[in-house]
Structure formats: C-alpha cells, structure tokens
C-alpha cells in the first residue's frame, strides 16, 4: 500500500473516530423544512409555500467543498421538483435579485437559484443561517397536492492541502445527502351554497374602482371606462365583469391586461363604451363578486358611480358612433374578426348541414385525423369539434363568453380559459394573414385530450 493511500485511510478513520467521540456528523450541519400557512386551500386560492434551508455557517466555511466548476455562495444542490413544476397547480416565482431581500446562490433542480436570506437560528449550540425559496401556488385541480420529500446534497472534508494551481484541495472528500419531510396540501371545491349567478371565478380578497379620462362625453362619441381590480388572489384567472347589460350604454370592445396582473396585484380592464341614452347622467355602480377564502363565503363589492356630463341632444340616441368618432382599438378589430369568422362558419354549417353532421362520440378522432393533414384549417376544425362536444353550432362557439359557457357545462377553469385564448388567437391570426404554428396545433391536441373526459356525460 502506498503512503498516500495509507494516509488517506488514516484520515478517514480519524474522522469516523471523531464522530463517534461525540462530534456532530456532517449530516447534522444542514436541514430542510417545507412550510405553508394551512394544510387545506380552496380551488384557485393562491397560497405561498416555502422551502427553508438551514446550514451551519461555521462548518460550511471551513469544511464545505464546491460541487461544480462554477462557484456558488452556498455549495449545496437541492432536489424539490415541485418548486419547478407541480401537476395540478401553477407556480409564481419569488422576487429575484435587485429587490430589498439579500440573496445567496445555490443549485435547485440542476439550475442556479437565488435563495432569500431569512435570518439565523440557534440550534444545539450552533448558528444556522436560514435561506428560503418561495413560490406562490395557484391550485387548478381538486384533490391533494403532494410535495415530495425535498433532498439536499453537499460535499465536505475535514482535511485539505493547498495546491498552487487548484487551491484548497480536500483529502477526505465526502458527499452527504439529507432529506426533509414530504407535505400534502388538500384542495377543496368552492361551495355551491350562496354562489351568485354572475360569479366569474375570482378567489381571494379584492377591491374595485372605476376610472375615466374625461367626464365630458357625447352621444355620438365612444369613450373608455377602466375597471381596476386590486388585491390578493387569482387576478389573472377570473372572467372580467360584463357590462353588456349596463343600462344606458353600448359596449363595443374590451381590453383586458391580465398577463401582468399577478405581478402588480392589479388587473386593469378597459371597456369601449358609447352613450345609448343621452339622458343618462352617470355610470352606475358596477358589481364585482368574488369568493373570500378567509371568510369562506361569496362577497360582492361595487365601484362608486361615475358622474357624466353629456353634451348634445339629451334624447335617446340610437346612432352608433362613426368610425371617425370611435377610437381605433385592436380589441375592436379582433371582435370584428370574431363576428366575421363566426358568420362564415355559420354559412358553411348551413350549406353543409345535410351533407355532414359530426357525431360527438367521434368528434375527437375526426379532429385529430383532419388536423394531421397538411394545410389543415385549425380554427375551423377546432370550432367544429367544440360545437359537437358542447352541443351547439360551430359558429356559436366563437363568442366572448366561450370560457364561461364551457365552465357552465363542467369544463375546468384552466381548460376553459386555454380554449378561449386559443380560439381568439386562431381567429386573430386568420384575419391577420398568418397561419397557426406547430405550438398552436400541439395546444389544440392537448385541449382535445383534456376536453374529452370533461365534456362526456358523467365525465
């Protein structure tokens, strides 16, 4: 046996002897905790889950070994796949660098991650630095969300030698793995008792207010009204309030900025309106209903009425604002395209009714077979499939309340919202002169797979 090998064995035996002599083992130098405020949440109720890592700062400073060529502030690798992708839920990431919190880098699920420094804890006579990785979880399916046991790996040594090229080289390098505890979060349905008829799926705690850029309006001029919904909840997920029955007004279009709503805690919805009755002196209070998980009941809040000064003839106006008077809005163009496309589909259905009627039981197979053909008209095929599954003409599929109608027949909120978005984008692309890409075909096939069990009787 070589002297180097004998020396290494001696060092290893020395480390084992020290552990048995009462020195805490390296596996006690780090711990993992998974934390949520409660064990049960409602469907679509956002909640925060925190993975907390505690490490013995002094031990890591003197004994930890970098595991990768790239150096990290804390040389550990954490395995917690549900922090990256969690079936039955959508995840929002924690704030990154540049915010008020101090962060340290480590490896999470094979990728660099900034972990928030959350203080220190005295434990067993040692000081542990606490790091937290936080996610906001938005549950999209009923049942249990299973957070599997997280695991942390790190390398350490008790003896090192200084190398001119390689620096501090460990002589008795060991890899340690420590596992935390799994956690189960139960997701339950919103109560049916007390659910208002116009409930659009908002879950959380919200306030609402109405804003206008000018209170001076004309019966022949379209103007804009913005609803600002603020609070904590599923801001990007619920259906916007419908104003098509607002007395005394016409609604011509809606611009809904929901993509950034969850990040700024405000959802801004802008409506293009016009006076239908010049005698109207105000925009009345607009209701908004949501489910409040804290009180476990439905609540309705209202905007304050907005006073209007209407210029011109104070008689009932039946005229529609002209193109020169109405603001040009992309949402209006999309709306016109939807109407035009629906009319074309209706004409096609009327012409071909005697020739072909899709059987709901084979609608999915018919869709997949035709969608796989070169040059397939994805918008037409998808509306025909939806018409067959929903029991309505294909033309009536294309409407602003598609998601709401789908939810009324038992389709989940996520699938209904995705379907409505895809239909809108396909129609917009068609009348914008472009063709759907491969991603659109993949999304359509995924939606058909999801819709089959949800739209079948007893599904």
Coordinates of C-alpha atoms in Angstrom, one line a residue:
X1 CA 0.0 0.0 0.0
X2 CA 1.3 3.4 -0.9
X3 CA 2.0 6.0 1.7
X4 CA -0.6 8.3 0.2
X5 CA -3.3 5.6 0.3
X6 CA -2.4 4.8 3.9
X7 CA -2.5 8.4 4.8
X8 CA -6.0 8.9 3.3
X9 CA -7.3 5.8 5.1
X10 CA -5.9 7.1 8.4
X11 CA -7.6 10.5 7.8
X12 CA -11.0 8.8 7.1
X13 CA -10.7 6.6 10.2
X14 CA -9.8 9.7 12.2
X15 CA -12.9 11.5 11.0
X16 CA -15.1 8.4 11.9
X17 CA -13.5 8.3 15.4
X18 CA -14.2 11.9 15.9
X19 CA -17.8 11.4 15.0
X20 CA -18.2 8.5 17.4
X21 CA -16.4 10.6 20.1
X22 CA -19.4 13.0 20.2
X23 CA -18.6 15.4 17.3
X24 CA -21.8 16.0 15.3
X25 CA -21.7 14.3 11.9
X26 CA -21.9 16.4 8.7
X27 CA -25.5 15.3 8.1
X28 CA -26.5 17.3 11.2
X29 CA -25.0 20.5 9.6
X30 CA -27.9 21.2 7.3
X31 CA -31.7 20.8 7.5
X32 CA -34.8 21.3 5.3
X33 CA -38.3 22.5 6.2
X34 CA -41.4 22.8 4.0
X35 CA -43.9 25.3 5.2
X36 CA -47.4 26.5 4.3
X37 CA -49.8 28.6 6.4
X38 CA -52.5 25.9 6.2
X39 CA -53.0 22.3 5.1
X40 CA -56.2 22.9 3.2
X41 CA -57.0 25.5 0.5
X42 CA -59.8 26.2 -2.0
X43 CA -59.5 25.7 -5.7
X44 CA -58.0 28.7 -7.3
X45 CA -56.9 30.2 -3.9
X46 CA -53.3 31.3 -4.2
X47 CA -51.0 30.4 -1.3
X48 CA -47.3 30.5 -0.6
X49 CA -45.1 27.5 0.0
X50 CA -41.6 28.0 1.5
X51 CA -38.7 25.6 1.3
X52 CA -36.4 26.6 4.2
X53 CA -32.7 25.5 4.2
X54 CA -30.7 25.9 7.4
X55 CA -26.9 25.3 7.2
X56 CA -24.2 25.6 9.9
X57 CA -22.3 28.6 8.7
X58 CA -19.0 27.9 10.5
X59 CA -18.9 24.3 9.4
X60 CA -19.6 25.3 5.7
X61 CA -17.0 28.0 5.8
X62 CA -14.3 25.6 7.0
X63 CA -15.4 22.2 5.6
X64 CA -17.7 22.6 2.6
X65 CA -16.4 21.7 -0.9
X66 CA -17.7 23.2 -4.1
X67 CA -19.5 20.5 -6.1
X68 CA -19.4 22.2 -9.5
X69 CA -16.9 24.1 -11.6
X70 CA -19.0 27.2 -11.1
X71 CA -18.7 28.5 -7.6
X72 CA -21.9 29.1 -5.6
X73 CA -22.4 31.1 -2.4
X74 CA -23.7 28.0 -0.7
X75 CA -22.3 24.9 -2.3
X76 CA -25.4 22.7 -2.0
X77 CA -27.7 21.0 -4.5
X78 CA -31.4 20.8 -3.7
X79 CA -33.9 18.4 -5.2
X80 CA -37.5 19.6 -5.0
X81 CA -39.2 19.1 -8.4
X82 CA -42.5 20.6 -7.2
X83 CA -40.8 24.0 -6.9
X84 CA -40.3 23.9 -10.7
X85 CA -43.4 22.1 -12.0
X86 CA -46.3 20.9 -9.9
X87 CA -49.2 18.9 -11.6
X88 CA -52.5 20.4 -10.6
X89 CA -51.1 23.9 -9.9
X90 CA -49.5 26.9 -11.4
X91 CA -46.4 28.4 -9.8
X92 CA -45.2 32.0 -9.5
X93 CA -41.6 32.6 -8.6
X94 CA -40.1 34.5 -5.7
X95 CA -38.7 38.0 -6.3
X96 CA -35.1 37.8 -7.6
X97 CA -32.1 39.9 -7.2
X98 CA -32.5 43.7 -7.3
X99 CA -35.2 43.6 -4.6
X100 CA -34.9 44.5 -1.0
X101 CA -34.0 41.0 0.2
X102 CA -30.4 39.7 0.3
X103 CA -29.9 36.5 -1.6
X104 CA -27.3 33.8 -1.9
X105 CA -26.9 31.4 -4.9
X106 CA -27.2 27.6 -4.7
X107 CA -28.4 24.9 -7.1
X108 CA -32.0 23.9 -7.3
X109 CA -33.1 21.0 -9.5
X110 CA -29.9 21.4 -11.5
X111 CA -30.2 25.1 -12.1
X112 CA -28.8 28.2 -10.3
X113 CA -31.2 29.7 -7.8
X114 CA -31.3 32.8 -5.7
X115 CA -32.4 32.0 -2.2
X116 CA -33.5 34.7 0.2
X117 CA -31.5 35.1 3.4
X118 CA -34.2 34.8 6.1
X119 CA -32.0 35.3 9.3
X120 CA -30.4 32.9 11.7
X121 CA -31.4 30.2 14.2
X122 CA -29.5 28.9 17.3
X123 CA -29.8 25.2 17.4
X124 CA -27.8 22.7 19.5
X125 CA -25.3 25.3 20.4
X126 CA -24.6 26.2 16.7
X127 CA -25.7 29.0 14.5
X128 CA -27.6 28.1 11.4
X129 CA -28.1 30.6 8.5
X130 CA -31.6 30.3 7.1
X131 CA -32.3 30.5 3.4
X132 CA -35.8 30.4 1.8
X133 CA -37.1 29.6 -1.6
X134 CA -40.6 30.7 -2.0
X135 CA -43.3 30.0 -4.5
X136 CA -46.9 31.2 -4.9
X137 CA -49.0 28.3 -5.7
X138 CA -52.3 28.6 -7.6
X139 CA -54.2 25.2 -7.4
X140 CA -56.0 24.4 -10.6
X141 CA -57.4 20.9 -9.7
X142 CA -59.2 19.3 -6.8
X143 CA -57.6 16.7 -4.6
X144 CA -54.2 16.6 -2.9
X145 CA -51.1 18.4 -3.9
X146 CA -48.1 16.2 -3.0
X147 CA -44.9 18.0 -2.2
X148 CA -42.4 15.1 -2.2
X149 CA -39.6 15.0 0.4
X150 CA -37.0 17.6 -0.6
X151 CA -33.4 16.5 -0.5
X152 CA -30.1 18.5 -0.2
X153 CA -26.7 17.2 -1.2
X154 CA -23.3 18.7 -0.4
X155 CA -19.7 17.7 -0.2
X156 CA -17.3 18.3 2.7
X157 CA -13.9 17.3 4.1
X158 CA -12.0 17.6 7.3
X159 CA -8.5 17.8 5.8
X160 CA -7.2 19.9 3.0
X161 CA -3.9 20.7 1.3
X162 CA -3.0 23.9 -0.5
X163 CA -2.3 23.4 -4.2
X164 CA -0.6 26.2 -6.2
X165 CA -2.9 25.5 -9.2
X166 CA -6.1 24.0 -7.7
X167 CA -6.1 26.0 -4.5
X168 CA -7.6 24.3 -1.4
X169 CA -7.8 20.5 -2.2
X170 CA -9.9 18.2 0.0
X171 CA -8.0 15.0 1.1
X172 CA -11.0 13.1 2.5
X173 CA -13.9 14.4 0.4
X174 CA -17.4 13.0 1.3
X175 CA -20.8 13.6 -0.3
X176 CA -23.7 13.9 2.2
X177 CA -27.4 13.7 1.4
X178 CA -30.1 14.9 3.8
X179 CA -33.8 14.5 3.3
X180 CA -36.7 16.6 4.6
X181 CA -40.3 15.6 5.2
X182 CA -42.9 15.4 2.5
X183 CA -46.0 17.6 2.7
X184 CA -49.6 17.1 1.4
X185 CA -51.9 20.1 0.8
X186 CA -55.6 19.3 0.2
X187 CA -57.5 21.4 -2.4
X188 CA -61.3 21.6 -2.0
X189 CA -64.1 22.9 -4.2
X190 CA -65.7 26.3 -3.8
X191 CA -69.1 25.9 -2.0
X192 CA -72.2 25.8 -4.2
X193 CA -74.3 27.4 -1.4
X194 CA -74.6 31.1 -1.8
X195 CA -72.8 31.2 -5.2
X196 CA -74.1 34.2 -7.1
X197 CA -75.3 33.7 -10.7
X198 CA -72.8 36.1 -12.1
X199 CA -69.8 34.7 -10.3
X200 CA -66.8 34.7 -12.7
X201 CA -64.3 32.6 -10.7
X202 CA -62.5 35.3 -8.7
X203 CA -61.0 33.8 -5.5
X204 CA -59.2 36.0 -2.9
X205 CA -59.8 39.4 -1.4
X206 CA -60.3 42.3 -3.8
X207 CA -61.4 45.9 -4.2
X208 CA -62.7 47.6 -7.4
X209 CA -62.8 51.1 -8.7
X210 CA -63.8 52.8 -12.0
X211 CA -61.8 55.5 -13.7
X212 CA -62.4 57.7 -16.8
X213 CA -60.0 60.0 -18.5
X214 CA -62.8 62.6 -19.1
X215 CA -66.3 63.0 -17.8
X216 CA -67.5 65.2 -20.7
X217 CA -68.9 62.8 -23.4
X218 CA -71.1 63.0 -26.5
X219 CA -73.8 60.6 -27.5
X220 CA -72.0 60.1 -30.8
X221 CA -68.5 59.6 -29.4
X222 CA -67.1 56.4 -27.9
X223 CA -65.2 56.7 -24.7
X224 CA -63.2 54.5 -22.4
X225 CA -64.0 53.3 -18.9
X226 CA -61.4 51.4 -16.9
X227 CA -62.1 49.0 -14.0
X228 CA -59.1 48.5 -11.7
X229 CA -59.4 45.3 -9.6
X230 CA -56.8 45.1 -6.8
X231 CA -56.0 42.6 -4.1
X232 CA -54.5 39.2 -3.4
X233 CA -55.9 36.3 -5.3
X234 CA -56.2 34.7 -8.8
X235 CA -56.1 38.1 -10.5
X236 CA -55.1 36.7 -13.9
X237 CA -57.7 33.8 -13.9
X238 CA -61.2 35.1 -13.4
X239 CA -63.7 36.3 -16.1
X240 CA -63.9 40.1 -16.3
X241 CA -67.1 41.8 -15.3
X242 CA -69.6 42.0 -18.2
X243 CA -71.0 45.4 -19.0
X244 CA -73.2 44.4 -22.0
X245 CA -76.3 45.0 -19.9
X246 CA -75.2 48.3 -18.4
X247 CA -78.3 50.4 -18.7
X248 CA -77.9 53.4 -21.0
X249 CA -74.7 52.3 -22.7
X250 CA -73.4 50.3 -25.7
X251 CA -70.2 48.2 -25.2
X252 CA -68.0 47.9 -28.3
X253 CA -64.8 46.3 -27.0
X254 CA -62.8 45.2 -24.1
X255 CA -59.0 45.4 -23.5
X256 CA -58.0 43.1 -20.6
X257 CA -54.5 43.4 -19.2
X258 CA -54.4 40.2 -17.2
X259 CA -51.0 38.8 -18.2
X260 CA -49.2 41.1 -15.6
X261 CA -52.0 41.2 -13.1
X262 CA -50.5 38.7 -10.7
X263 CA -47.2 40.6 -10.5
X264 CA -48.5 44.1 -9.9
X265 CA -51.6 42.9 -7.9
X266 CA -53.9 45.0 -10.1
X267 CA -55.9 43.9 -13.1
X268 CA -56.9 46.7 -15.4
X269 CA -59.9 46.1 -17.7
X270 CA -60.8 48.9 -20.2
X271 CA -64.1 49.0 -22.0
X272 CA -65.0 51.0 -25.1
X273 CA -68.5 52.4 -24.4
X274 CA -70.9 54.8 -26.0
X275 CA -74.0 56.6 -24.7
X276 CA -77.2 54.8 -25.6
X277 CA -79.4 57.2 -23.7
X278 CA -78.2 60.8 -23.6
X279 CA -80.4 61.4 -20.5
X280 CA -78.0 59.2 -18.5
X281 CA -76.2 61.3 -16.0
X282 CA -73.8 58.8 -14.6
X283 CA -72.2 55.3 -14.9
X284 CA -73.9 53.4 -12.2
X285 CA -72.1 51.3 -9.5
X286 CA -70.7 48.2 -11.1
X287 CA -70.7 45.0 -9.1
X288 CA -67.8 42.5 -8.8
X289 CA -68.3 39.2 -7.0
X290 CA -65.5 37.0 -5.5
X291 CA -65.1 34.2 -3.1
X292 CA -63.3 35.2 0.1
X293 CA -61.4 32.2 1.5
X294 CA -60.7 33.8 4.8
X295 CA -64.5 34.1 5.5
X296 CA -65.4 31.1 3.3
X297 CA -68.2 33.0 1.6
X298 CA -69.0 34.9 -1.5
X299 CA -68.8 38.7 -1.4
X300 CA -69.8 41.5 -3.8
X301 CA -68.2 44.9 -3.9
X302 CA -69.2 47.8 -6.1
X303 CA -67.5 50.7 -7.8
X304 CA -68.5 54.2 -6.9
X305 CA -70.9 55.7 -9.5
X306 CA -69.1 58.0 -12.1
X307 CA -70.8 61.3 -12.9
X308 CA -71.1 62.2 -16.6
X309 CA -71.6 65.4 -18.4
X310 CA -73.3 64.6 -21.7
X311 CA -73.1 67.2 -24.4
X312 CA -75.6 67.3 -27.4
X313 CA -79.2 66.4 -27.7
X314 CA -80.5 65.0 -24.4
X315 CA -82.8 62.4 -26.1
X316 CA -82.4 58.7 -26.6
X317 CA -79.7 58.1 -29.1
X318 CA -79.9 55.1 -31.4
X319 CA -77.0 56.0 -33.5
X320 CA -73.7 54.1 -33.4
X321 CA -70.5 56.2 -33.2
X322 CA -68.9 56.5 -36.7
X323 CA -65.5 55.1 -37.5
X324 CA -64.1 58.6 -37.3
X325 CA -65.6 59.3 -33.9
X326 CA -64.9 55.9 -32.3
X327 CA -61.4 55.2 -31.0
X328 CA -59.5 52.6 -33.1
X329 CA -58.7 49.7 -30.8
X330 CA -57.1 46.4 -31.7
X331 CA -59.6 44.6 -29.5
X332 CA -62.4 46.0 -31.7
X333 CA -60.7 44.7 -34.8
X334 CA -60.4 41.3 -33.1
X335 CA -64.1 41.5 -32.2
X336 CA -65.0 42.3 -35.8
X337 CA -62.9 39.4 -36.9
X338 CA -64.6 37.1 -34.5
X339 CA -68.0 38.1 -35.7
X340 CA -67.0 37.8 -39.4
X341 CA -65.4 34.4 -38.8
X342 CA -68.5 33.2 -36.9
X343 CA -70.7 34.4 -39.8
X344 CA -68.5 32.5 -42.3
X345 CA -68.6 29.3 -40.2
X346 CA -72.4 29.7 -39.8
X347 CA -72.8 30.0 -43.6
X348 CA -70.6 26.9 -44.1
X349 CA -72.6 24.9 -41.5
X350 CA -75.9 25.9 -43.1
X351 CA -74.7 24.8 -46.5
X352 CA -73.2 21.6 -45.3
X353 CA -75.7 20.5 -42.7
X354 CA -77.4 18.0 -44.9
X355 CA -74.1 16.8 -46.1
X356 CA -72.2 16.2 -42.8
X357 CA -73.1 16.2 -39.1
X358 CA -70.2 15.4 -36.7
X359 CA -71.1 12.7 -34.2
X360 CA -70.0 13.9 -30.7
X361 CA -68.6 10.4 -30.0
X362 CA -66.2 10.5 -32.9
X363 CA -65.5 14.3 -32.8
X364 CA -62.1 13.9 -31.3
X365 CA -61.0 11.2 -33.8
X366 CA -62.3 13.4 -36.6
X367 CA -60.4 16.4 -35.3
X368 CA -57.1 14.5 -34.9
X369 CA -57.4 12.9 -38.4
X370 CA -58.0 16.2 -40.2
X371 CA -55.6 18.3 -38.1
X372 CA -52.8 16.0 -39.1
X373 CA -53.3 16.8 -42.8
X374 CA -51.1 19.4 -44.5
X375 CA -52.7 22.8 -44.7
X376 CA -55.4 21.9 -42.1
X377 CA -57.6 24.8 -41.1
X378 CA -57.1 24.6 -37.4
X379 CA -59.6 27.3 -36.4
X380 CA -62.4 25.6 -38.4
X381 CA -61.6 22.1 -37.1
X382 CA -61.4 23.2 -33.5
X383 CA -64.7 25.2 -33.6
X384 CA -66.4 22.2 -35.3
X385 CA -65.1 19.9 -32.6
X386 CA -66.2 22.2 -29.8
X387 CA -69.6 22.6 -31.4
X388 CA -70.0 18.8 -31.4
X389 CA -68.8 18.4 -27.8
X390 CA -70.8 21.4 -26.5
X391 CA -74.0 20.6 -28.5
X392 CA -74.1 23.8 -30.4
X393 CA -73.4 25.1 -33.9
X394 CA -69.8 25.6 -34.7
X395 CA -70.5 29.3 -35.4
X396 CA -71.8 29.9 -31.9
X397 CA -68.5 28.7 -30.4
X398 CA -66.9 32.0 -31.3
X399 CA -68.1 34.4 -28.7
X400 CA -66.6 36.4 -25.9
X401 CA -68.3 34.3 -23.2
X402 CA -66.9 30.9 -24.5
X403 CA -64.9 30.2 -21.3
X404 CA -67.9 31.0 -19.2
X405 CA -70.2 28.7 -21.2
X406 CA -67.7 25.9 -21.1
X407 CA -67.4 26.2 -17.3
X408 CA -71.2 26.0 -17.1
X409 CA -71.2 22.5 -18.6
X410 CA -68.5 21.2 -16.3
X411 CA -65.2 22.1 -18.0
X412 CA -62.4 23.1 -15.6
X413 CA -61.5 26.8 -15.4
X414 CA -58.0 26.2 -16.7
X415 CA -59.1 24.2 -19.8
X416 CA -61.9 26.6 -20.5
X417 CA -59.6 29.7 -20.3
X418 CA -56.9 28.0 -22.5
X419 CA -59.6 27.0 -25.1
X420 CA -61.0 30.6 -25.3
X421 CA -57.5 32.0 -25.6
X422 CA -56.6 29.6 -28.4
X423 CA -59.8 30.3 -30.4
X424 CA -59.2 34.0 -30.1
X425 CA -55.6 33.8 -31.3
X426 CA -56.5 31.5 -34.2
X427 CA -59.2 33.8 -35.4
X428 CA -56.9 36.8 -35.0
X429 CA -54.2 35.0 -36.9
X430 CA -56.5 34.0 -39.7
X431 CA -57.7 37.6 -40.3
X432 CA -54.2 38.9 -39.8
X433 CA -53.0 36.9 -42.7
X434 CA -50.9 34.3 -40.8
X435 CA -51.2 30.6 -40.2
X436 CA -51.1 28.7 -36.9
X437 CA -47.7 27.4 -35.9
X438 CA -46.8 23.9 -34.5
X439 CA -47.3 25.2 -31.0
X440 CA -50.9 26.0 -31.8
X441 CA -51.5 22.5 -33.2
X442 CA -49.9 21.0 -30.1
X443 CA -52.1 23.1 -27.8
X444 CA -55.2 22.2 -29.7
X445 CA -54.5 18.5 -29.4
X446 CA -53.7 18.9 -25.7
X447 CA -57.1 20.7 -25.2
X448 CA -59.0 18.0 -27.1
X449 CA -57.4 15.3 -24.8
X450 CA -58.4 17.4 -21.8
X451 CA -61.9 18.2 -23.0
X452 CA -62.9 14.6 -23.9
X453 CA -63.4 13.4 -20.3
X454 CA -64.8 16.7 -19.1
X455 CA -67.5 17.1 -21.8
X456 CA -68.7 13.5 -21.9
X457 CA -71.9 12.7 -19.9
X458 CA -70.8 11.6 -16.4
X459 CA -67.3 12.8 -17.1

